[in-house]
Amino acid sequence: MSAPVKQKRLPNHALLHDDESIDDREKLTREGFYNLSPKELFWQARYHYLKEHGYLLRPRYDPAWKPSWVGTNRDPIFCEDSILLIDHQIMDATQLSDRELVAIKSFLTEGQELQIAQFFTTIRDPMNHCVPVREILLDPHDPNSALMVMPFLRPCNNPAFSTIGDVIEFVNQTLEGLVFMHKHGVAHRDVAVANIMMDAKPLYPNGHHPIRLGYTPDAMYPVSSLSRADRGVRYFYIDFGLSSQFPKGASSLVIGDVGRNARVPELSDDVPYDAFKVDIFALGDLYSKEFEQKYSNMEFLLPLIEPMTLQRPDDRPTAQQALQKWENRRADIQDSLYRWRLGPKSEPTLERVVNDTVAVAWEGVYRLKQFVK
């Protein structure tokens, strides 16, 4: 007769230690505080369909779900099945064949989003930084919608960039990706930090929770990331819902005051503008807002940002010209600068001096190790 499985001991912080707290939790549970929201019910209705196709949603979305903390002294905050979905259009799931985390997006089949995403998925090119589509499933309850299965990605700035080398690699990949899209006749039309994600598996070898990103997969413990340096983090453009694809030789003029970046000067619902030049401005503006305006020692980005964000679209470079300008500029950046920390411009002087001193010390350690090798 086999021995009974020993239950894993729960950490003290995940438990409630007095009757009043347990009573309050039970009252909230009875009153529906932890119930699925109406938009979460959308995914619960597709639970079995997705499982039949090889994708398992978290226990919360099983139609037979009962809260795991009921009848125990567990604190729901640290129960994975208490965590609500944030972006109701996208659901995380486990692919049963390899236990990998994936993202499933519900979208309307009208428009070019599906066509463009699938088109990019078919192209093998190291400069392709468009999120690949693993599978398209018909929506079992809505003939006008479908479910797009993609790798699970994390916001490009979570965790925060920490070294100048992180910034340089981000610029490398996002410029390459823009050149790739434009080369194939596609203007993204909504280039923004929210639409650039990263495959963060190299930073979290033991995983993280798909919603509560700063915690372990079971939502029990805080989790820290490894540094990005030399770990092959890859960035991807996502969300082609506003994108336009132009046949070879066709005009790239469009209309529409669309996209997250309201600073693009030429956007108009009436006057046609070049969709490709909007992407150029938006990406240059992203580099400015996310890096040059926030951190010290970002002067090396200015020769790239300034021409990309010129007011007159015709004066801006093409994506290929911007990449070439960047590659020329990058060649002049000293190797030691790559490992230098990102110092916020808002950092107090004394704190900056201390942090820079530590950074210099670590650079000395690095050089010593390289010398010993």
Protein backbone atom coordinates (compact mmCIF):
# COMPACT_ATOMS: atom_id res chain seq x y z
CA MET A 1 0.00 0.00 0.00
CA SER A 2 1.48 3.35 -1.05
CA ALA A 3 2.03 6.11 1.46
CA PRO A 4 -0.42 9.08 1.34
CA VAL A 5 0.80 12.15 -0.54
CA LYS A 6 2.12 14.73 1.88
CA GLN A 7 0.44 18.09 1.46
CA LYS A 8 2.76 21.03 0.87
CA ARG A 9 2.93 23.26 3.95
CA LEU A 10 1.50 26.68 3.20
CA PRO A 11 3.50 29.77 4.18
CA ASN A 12 2.27 31.70 7.19
CA HIS A 13 1.46 34.82 5.15
CA ALA A 14 -1.05 32.85 3.05
CA LEU A 15 -3.20 31.95 6.05
CA LEU A 16 -5.80 33.78 8.11
CA HIS A 17 -5.10 33.52 11.82
CA ASP A 18 -8.27 34.67 13.55
CA ASP A 19 -11.97 33.83 13.35
CA GLU A 20 -12.97 37.39 12.51
CA SER A 21 -10.83 37.43 9.37
CA ILE A 22 -12.19 34.03 8.31
CA ASP A 23 -15.77 35.20 8.91
CA ASP A 24 -15.14 38.33 6.81
CA ARG A 25 -13.73 36.21 4.01
CA GLU A 26 -16.71 33.83 4.11
CA LYS A 27 -19.11 36.78 4.02
CA LEU A 28 -17.38 38.28 0.96
CA THR A 29 -17.40 34.89 -0.75
CA ARG A 30 -21.13 34.37 -0.09
CA GLU A 31 -21.92 37.87 -1.36
CA GLY A 32 -20.14 37.14 -4.65
CA PHE A 33 -17.08 39.33 -4.21
CA TYR A 34 -14.88 36.68 -5.84
CA ASN A 35 -17.37 35.60 -8.48
CA LEU A 36 -16.45 35.67 -12.16
CA SER A 37 -17.16 38.99 -13.81
CA PRO A 38 -19.57 39.03 -16.78
CA LYS A 39 -16.63 39.23 -19.18
CA GLU A 40 -14.87 36.34 -17.45
CA LEU A 41 -17.99 34.24 -18.04
CA PHE A 42 -17.18 34.59 -21.76
CA TRP A 43 -14.09 32.43 -21.19
CA GLN A 44 -15.81 30.03 -18.81
CA ALA A 45 -18.29 29.27 -21.62
CA ARG A 46 -15.36 28.26 -23.83
CA TYR A 47 -13.48 26.22 -21.21
CA HIS A 48 -14.38 22.75 -22.48
CA TYR A 49 -14.06 23.76 -26.14
CA LEU A 50 -10.53 25.04 -25.57
CA LYS A 51 -9.61 21.96 -23.53
CA GLU A 52 -10.79 19.73 -26.37
CA HIS A 53 -8.41 21.64 -28.64
CA GLY A 54 -5.46 21.24 -26.27
CA TYR A 55 -5.60 24.42 -24.17
CA LEU A 56 -6.35 24.36 -20.45
CA LEU A 57 -7.62 27.49 -18.73
CA ARG A 58 -6.89 28.15 -15.06
CA PRO A 59 -9.17 26.38 -12.51
CA ARG A 60 -11.15 29.60 -11.97
CA TYR A 61 -12.71 29.21 -15.42
CA ASP A 62 -13.76 25.58 -15.08
CA PRO A 63 -17.61 25.60 -15.02
CA ALA A 64 -17.38 23.29 -11.98
CA TRP A 65 -15.10 25.70 -10.10
CA LYS A 66 -15.50 26.13 -6.37
CA PRO A 67 -13.22 28.58 -4.53
CA SER A 68 -10.21 26.72 -3.15
CA TRP A 69 -10.24 28.64 0.14
CA VAL A 70 -13.77 27.63 1.21
CA GLY A 71 -13.63 25.45 4.32
CA THR A 72 -10.00 26.35 5.02
CA ASN A 73 -8.12 29.15 6.74
CA ARG A 74 -6.42 30.25 3.49
CA ASP A 75 -6.34 33.91 2.55
CA PRO A 76 -7.96 34.35 -0.93
CA ILE A 77 -5.33 36.95 -1.81
CA PHE A 78 -2.82 34.11 -2.04
CA CYS A 79 -5.15 31.65 -3.75
CA GLU A 80 -4.45 31.53 -7.47
CA ASP A 81 -8.12 31.04 -8.35
CA SER A 82 -9.15 34.36 -6.75
CA ILE A 83 -7.26 36.41 -9.35
CA LEU A 84 -9.49 38.22 -11.84
CA LEU A 85 -8.67 38.68 -15.51
CA ILE A 86 -7.48 42.20 -16.37
CA ASP A 87 -7.64 42.34 -20.17
CA HIS A 88 -10.86 40.51 -20.97
CA GLN A 89 -10.02 40.19 -24.66
CA ILE A 90 -6.98 38.01 -23.91
CA MET A 91 -6.87 34.84 -21.82
CA ASP A 92 -3.86 32.86 -20.66
CA ALA A 93 -3.88 29.08 -20.99
CA THR A 94 -1.58 26.08 -20.71
CA GLN A 95 -0.92 24.18 -23.93
CA LEU A 96 -1.42 20.58 -22.89
CA SER A 97 1.04 19.11 -25.39
CA ASP A 98 4.11 20.83 -23.90
CA ARG A 99 2.76 22.60 -20.75
CA GLU A 100 3.79 25.97 -22.20
CA LEU A 101 1.88 29.10 -21.34
CA VAL A 102 0.03 30.67 -24.28
CA ALA A 103 -2.21 33.68 -24.83
CA ILE A 104 -5.59 33.37 -26.53
CA LYS A 105 -7.13 36.48 -28.04
CA SER A 106 -10.79 36.86 -28.97
CA PHE A 107 -11.20 39.03 -32.07
CA LEU A 108 -13.68 39.87 -34.81
CA THR A 109 -12.88 38.13 -38.08
CA GLU A 110 -13.69 41.19 -40.18
CA GLY A 111 -10.74 43.44 -40.97
CA GLN A 112 -7.10 42.70 -41.73
CA GLU A 113 -5.82 41.67 -38.28
CA LEU A 114 -6.02 37.91 -38.88
CA GLN A 115 -4.71 38.12 -42.44
CA ILE A 116 -1.70 40.23 -41.44
CA ALA A 117 -0.84 38.18 -38.35
CA GLN A 118 -0.97 34.92 -40.30
CA PHE A 119 1.00 36.45 -43.18
CA PHE A 120 3.87 37.43 -40.88
CA THR A 121 3.81 34.02 -39.16
CA THR A 122 4.66 32.31 -42.46
CA ILE A 123 7.85 34.36 -43.01
CA ARG A 124 11.12 33.01 -41.59
CA ASP A 125 13.37 36.01 -41.10
CA PRO A 126 15.53 36.98 -38.09
CA MET A 127 14.21 40.54 -38.52
CA ASN A 128 10.63 39.34 -38.07
CA HIS A 129 9.59 40.68 -34.68
CA CYS A 130 5.83 40.19 -35.16
CA VAL A 131 4.09 37.93 -32.68
CA PRO A 132 3.61 34.48 -34.28
CA VAL A 133 0.18 32.85 -34.46
CA ARG A 134 0.13 29.23 -33.32
CA GLU A 135 -3.45 28.43 -34.20
CA ILE A 136 -6.78 29.98 -35.11
CA LEU A 137 -9.91 28.45 -33.60
CA LEU A 138 -13.44 29.31 -34.61
CA ASP A 139 -15.45 30.75 -31.76
CA PRO A 140 -18.05 28.09 -30.85
CA HIS A 141 -20.60 30.70 -29.78
CA ASP A 142 -20.05 33.59 -32.21
CA PRO A 143 -19.72 33.08 -35.98
CA ASN A 144 -18.26 36.58 -36.38
CA SER A 145 -15.38 35.97 -33.96
CA ALA A 146 -12.40 33.67 -33.66
CA LEU A 147 -9.75 32.78 -31.09
CA MET A 148 -6.10 33.46 -31.92
CA VAL A 149 -3.53 31.38 -30.02
CA MET A 150 -0.12 33.03 -29.55
CA PRO A 151 2.91 32.61 -27.28
CA PHE A 152 2.42 34.17 -23.86
CA LEU A 153 4.35 37.45 -23.79
CA ARG A 154 5.07 39.99 -21.07
CA PRO A 155 5.07 43.82 -21.31
CA CYS A 156 8.40 44.97 -22.72
CA ASN A 157 9.06 47.27 -19.76
CA ASN A 158 8.11 44.85 -16.98
CA PRO A 159 10.55 44.31 -15.33
CA ALA A 160 12.04 47.72 -15.96
CA PHE A 161 15.07 48.14 -18.20
CA SER A 162 18.17 48.27 -15.99
CA THR A 163 21.23 48.90 -18.18
CA ILE A 164 22.10 50.95 -21.23
CA GLY A 165 22.71 47.65 -23.03
CA ASP A 166 19.04 46.73 -22.41
CA VAL A 167 18.00 49.92 -24.20
CA ILE A 168 20.40 49.34 -27.10
CA GLU A 169 19.08 45.81 -27.66
CA PHE A 170 15.48 47.03 -27.52
CA VAL A 171 16.19 49.68 -30.15
CA ASN A 172 18.00 47.10 -32.30
CA GLN A 173 15.06 44.72 -32.35
CA THR A 174 12.23 47.24 -32.65
CA LEU A 175 13.90 49.02 -35.57
CA GLU A 176 14.57 45.68 -37.27
CA GLY A 177 10.93 44.75 -36.76
CA LEU A 178 9.71 47.99 -38.25
CA VAL A 179 11.96 47.56 -41.30
CA PHE A 180 10.58 44.04 -41.71
CA MET A 181 6.94 45.15 -41.56
CA HIS A 182 7.42 48.05 -43.95
CA LYS A 183 9.43 45.87 -46.36
CA HIS A 184 6.38 43.61 -46.61
CA GLY A 185 3.98 46.50 -47.17
CA VAL A 186 2.45 46.66 -43.69
CA ALA A 187 2.13 49.80 -41.57
CA HIS A 188 1.36 48.99 -37.94
CA ARG A 189 -0.36 52.34 -37.26
CA ASP A 190 -0.38 51.87 -33.47
CA VAL A 191 3.27 51.63 -32.46
CA ALA A 192 3.31 52.15 -28.69
CA VAL A 193 4.96 50.63 -25.65
CA ALA A 194 1.74 48.70 -24.93
CA ASN A 195 2.02 47.01 -28.33
CA ILE A 196 5.60 45.80 -27.92
CA MET A 197 5.92 42.70 -25.76
CA MET A 198 8.74 40.33 -24.90
CA ASP A 199 9.30 36.64 -24.43
CA ALA A 200 10.40 36.77 -20.79
CA LYS A 201 11.04 33.05 -20.26
CA PRO A 202 14.84 33.63 -20.05
CA LEU A 203 14.24 36.12 -17.23
CA TYR A 204 11.91 33.82 -15.26
CA PRO A 205 13.23 30.26 -15.65
CA ASN A 206 10.73 29.02 -13.05
CA GLY A 207 7.85 31.02 -14.51
CA HIS A 208 5.55 33.67 -13.07
CA HIS A 209 1.81 34.14 -12.71
CA PRO A 210 0.20 35.30 -15.98
CA ILE A 211 -1.88 38.04 -14.32
CA ARG A 212 -0.09 38.80 -11.06
CA LEU A 213 3.20 39.16 -12.89
CA GLY A 214 5.35 39.78 -9.83
CA TYR A 215 4.47 36.43 -8.26
CA THR A 216 5.22 32.75 -8.71
CA PRO A 217 2.80 30.70 -10.86
CA ASP A 218 0.86 29.68 -7.73
CA ALA A 219 0.59 33.38 -6.70
CA MET A 220 2.10 32.49 -3.33
CA TYR A 221 5.51 34.20 -3.36
CA PRO A 222 7.02 37.34 -4.91
CA VAL A 223 9.36 36.51 -7.78
CA SER A 224 12.36 38.42 -9.10
CA SER A 225 13.68 38.44 -12.64
CA LEU A 226 17.16 37.71 -13.87
CA SER A 227 18.92 40.53 -15.71
CA ARG A 228 18.30 40.90 -19.45
CA ALA A 229 21.99 41.04 -20.34
CA ASP A 230 23.12 38.16 -22.59
CA ARG A 231 19.89 36.21 -22.07
CA GLY A 232 18.49 36.52 -25.56
CA VAL A 233 15.28 38.35 -24.68
CA ARG A 234 13.24 38.79 -27.85
CA TYR A 235 10.74 41.60 -28.45
CA PHE A 236 7.58 41.38 -30.56
CA TYR A 237 5.09 43.78 -32.10
CA ILE A 238 1.53 42.77 -31.30
CA ASP A 239 -2.02 43.89 -32.16
CA PHE A 240 -2.52 44.47 -35.88
CA GLY A 241 -6.12 45.60 -35.41
CA LEU A 242 -5.40 49.06 -36.87
CA SER A 243 -2.73 47.95 -39.35
CA SER A 244 -2.88 48.47 -43.11
CA GLN A 245 -1.31 46.25 -45.76
CA PHE A 246 -0.52 47.80 -49.14
CA PRO A 247 0.08 45.91 -52.40
CA LYS A 248 3.51 46.48 -53.93
CA GLY A 249 3.60 49.86 -55.66
CA ALA A 250 0.29 51.04 -54.13
CA SER A 251 -0.08 54.34 -52.33
CA SER A 252 0.45 54.21 -48.56
CA LEU A 253 -1.82 57.20 -47.94
CA VAL A 254 -4.57 56.63 -45.37
CA ILE A 255 -6.96 58.64 -43.24
CA GLY A 256 -8.05 58.18 -39.63
CA ASP A 257 -7.11 59.75 -36.32
CA VAL A 258 -6.21 56.37 -34.82
CA GLY A 259 -3.60 54.86 -32.52
CA ARG A 260 -2.45 55.50 -28.96
CA ASN A 261 0.02 58.27 -29.80
CA ALA A 262 -1.85 61.55 -30.01
CA ARG A 263 1.43 63.43 -30.60
CA VAL A 264 1.70 62.31 -34.23
CA PRO A 265 1.13 65.69 -35.96
CA GLU A 266 -0.42 64.57 -39.25
CA LEU A 267 -3.19 62.26 -37.98
CA SER A 268 -6.49 63.28 -39.55
CA ASP A 269 -9.90 61.87 -40.36
CA ASP A 270 -10.03 63.97 -43.54
CA VAL A 271 -6.54 64.70 -44.91
CA PRO A 272 -4.61 61.66 -46.25
CA TYR A 273 -1.20 60.95 -44.71
CA ASP A 274 1.58 58.38 -45.17
CA ALA A 275 0.97 55.45 -42.80
CA PHE A 276 4.63 54.40 -42.85
CA LYS A 277 5.84 57.81 -41.71
CA VAL A 278 3.41 57.67 -38.77
CA ASP A 279 5.10 54.47 -37.59
CA ILE A 280 8.47 56.22 -37.82
CA PHE A 281 7.30 59.14 -35.67
CA ALA A 282 5.58 56.88 -33.14
CA LEU A 283 8.65 54.68 -32.64
CA GLY A 284 11.01 57.65 -32.34
CA ASP A 285 8.62 59.25 -29.86
CA LEU A 286 8.55 56.00 -27.88
CA TYR A 287 12.37 56.05 -27.62
CA SER A 288 12.16 59.65 -26.44
CA LYS A 289 9.48 59.14 -23.78
CA GLU A 290 10.61 55.77 -22.48
CA PHE A 291 14.36 56.38 -22.45
CA GLU A 292 15.79 59.80 -23.36
CA GLN A 293 13.37 61.78 -21.19
CA LYS A 294 13.58 59.35 -18.25
CA TYR A 295 17.24 58.41 -17.93
CA SER A 296 20.65 60.05 -17.89
CA ASN A 297 23.35 59.17 -20.44
CA MET A 298 20.85 58.69 -23.27
CA GLU A 299 22.44 61.30 -25.53
CA PHE A 300 23.46 58.57 -27.97
CA LEU A 301 19.78 58.17 -28.90
CA LEU A 302 19.25 61.79 -29.95
CA PRO A 303 20.71 61.43 -33.51
CA LEU A 304 18.07 58.73 -34.04
CA ILE A 305 15.12 60.30 -32.22
CA GLU A 306 15.39 63.78 -33.72
CA PRO A 307 15.00 62.87 -37.42
CA MET A 308 12.36 60.24 -36.64
CA THR A 309 10.16 62.80 -34.86
CA LEU A 310 10.41 65.70 -37.29
CA GLN A 311 7.09 67.49 -37.76
CA ARG A 312 7.03 67.17 -41.55
CA PRO A 313 6.51 63.51 -42.52
CA ASP A 314 8.55 63.90 -45.73
CA ASP A 315 11.56 64.98 -43.68
CA ARG A 316 11.59 61.77 -41.62
CA PRO A 317 13.75 58.81 -42.66
CA THR A 318 12.31 55.55 -43.88
CA ALA A 319 12.56 52.59 -41.49
CA GLN A 320 15.57 51.27 -43.43
CA GLN A 321 17.31 54.66 -43.28
CA ALA A 322 16.63 54.91 -39.55
CA LEU A 323 18.09 51.45 -38.99
CA GLN A 324 21.20 52.33 -40.98
CA LYS A 325 21.62 55.57 -39.03
CA TRP A 326 21.26 53.61 -35.79
CA GLU A 327 23.77 50.93 -36.80
CA ASN A 328 26.31 53.63 -37.63
CA ARG A 329 25.72 55.34 -34.28
CA ARG A 330 25.79 52.06 -32.35
CA ALA A 331 29.21 51.20 -33.79
CA ASP A 332 30.67 54.17 -31.88
CA ILE A 333 29.26 53.13 -28.49
CA GLN A 334 31.93 51.74 -26.17
CA ASP A 335 31.40 48.20 -24.86
CA SER A 336 31.65 49.34 -21.24
CA LEU A 337 28.62 51.61 -21.71
CA TYR A 338 26.41 48.58 -22.41
CA ARG A 339 26.80 47.41 -18.80
CA TRP A 340 26.23 50.85 -17.27
CA ARG A 341 23.11 51.14 -15.15
CA LEU A 342 20.14 53.28 -16.16
CA GLY A 343 20.05 56.25 -13.82
CA PRO A 344 16.68 58.05 -13.66
CA LYS A 345 16.94 61.80 -14.28
CA SER A 346 14.73 62.28 -11.22
CA GLU A 347 17.28 60.48 -9.01
CA PRO A 348 18.56 62.65 -6.09
CA THR A 349 22.22 63.67 -6.43
CA LEU A 350 23.46 61.76 -3.39
CA GLU A 351 21.64 58.61 -4.42
CA ARG A 352 23.06 58.92 -7.93
CA VAL A 353 26.61 59.24 -6.59
CA VAL A 354 26.20 56.12 -4.43
CA ASN A 355 24.62 54.07 -7.21
CA ASP A 356 27.22 55.16 -9.76
CA THR A 357 29.99 54.24 -7.35
CA VAL A 358 28.52 50.75 -6.99
CA ALA A 359 28.20 50.49 -10.78
CA VAL A 360 31.87 51.43 -11.23
CA ALA A 361 32.84 48.77 -8.68
CA TRP A 362 30.85 46.11 -10.53
CA GLU A 363 32.44 47.17 -13.81
CA GLY A 364 35.84 46.67 -12.17
CA VAL A 365 34.81 43.17 -11.06
CA TYR A 366 33.63 42.38 -14.58
CA ARG A 367 36.91 43.54 -16.14
CA LEU A 368 38.91 41.54 -13.59
CA LYS A 369 36.96 38.39 -14.43
CA GLN A 370 37.54 38.96 -18.13
CA PHE A 371 41.27 39.45 -17.49
CA VAL A 372 41.48 36.24 -15.43
CA LYS A 373 39.79 34.28 -18.21
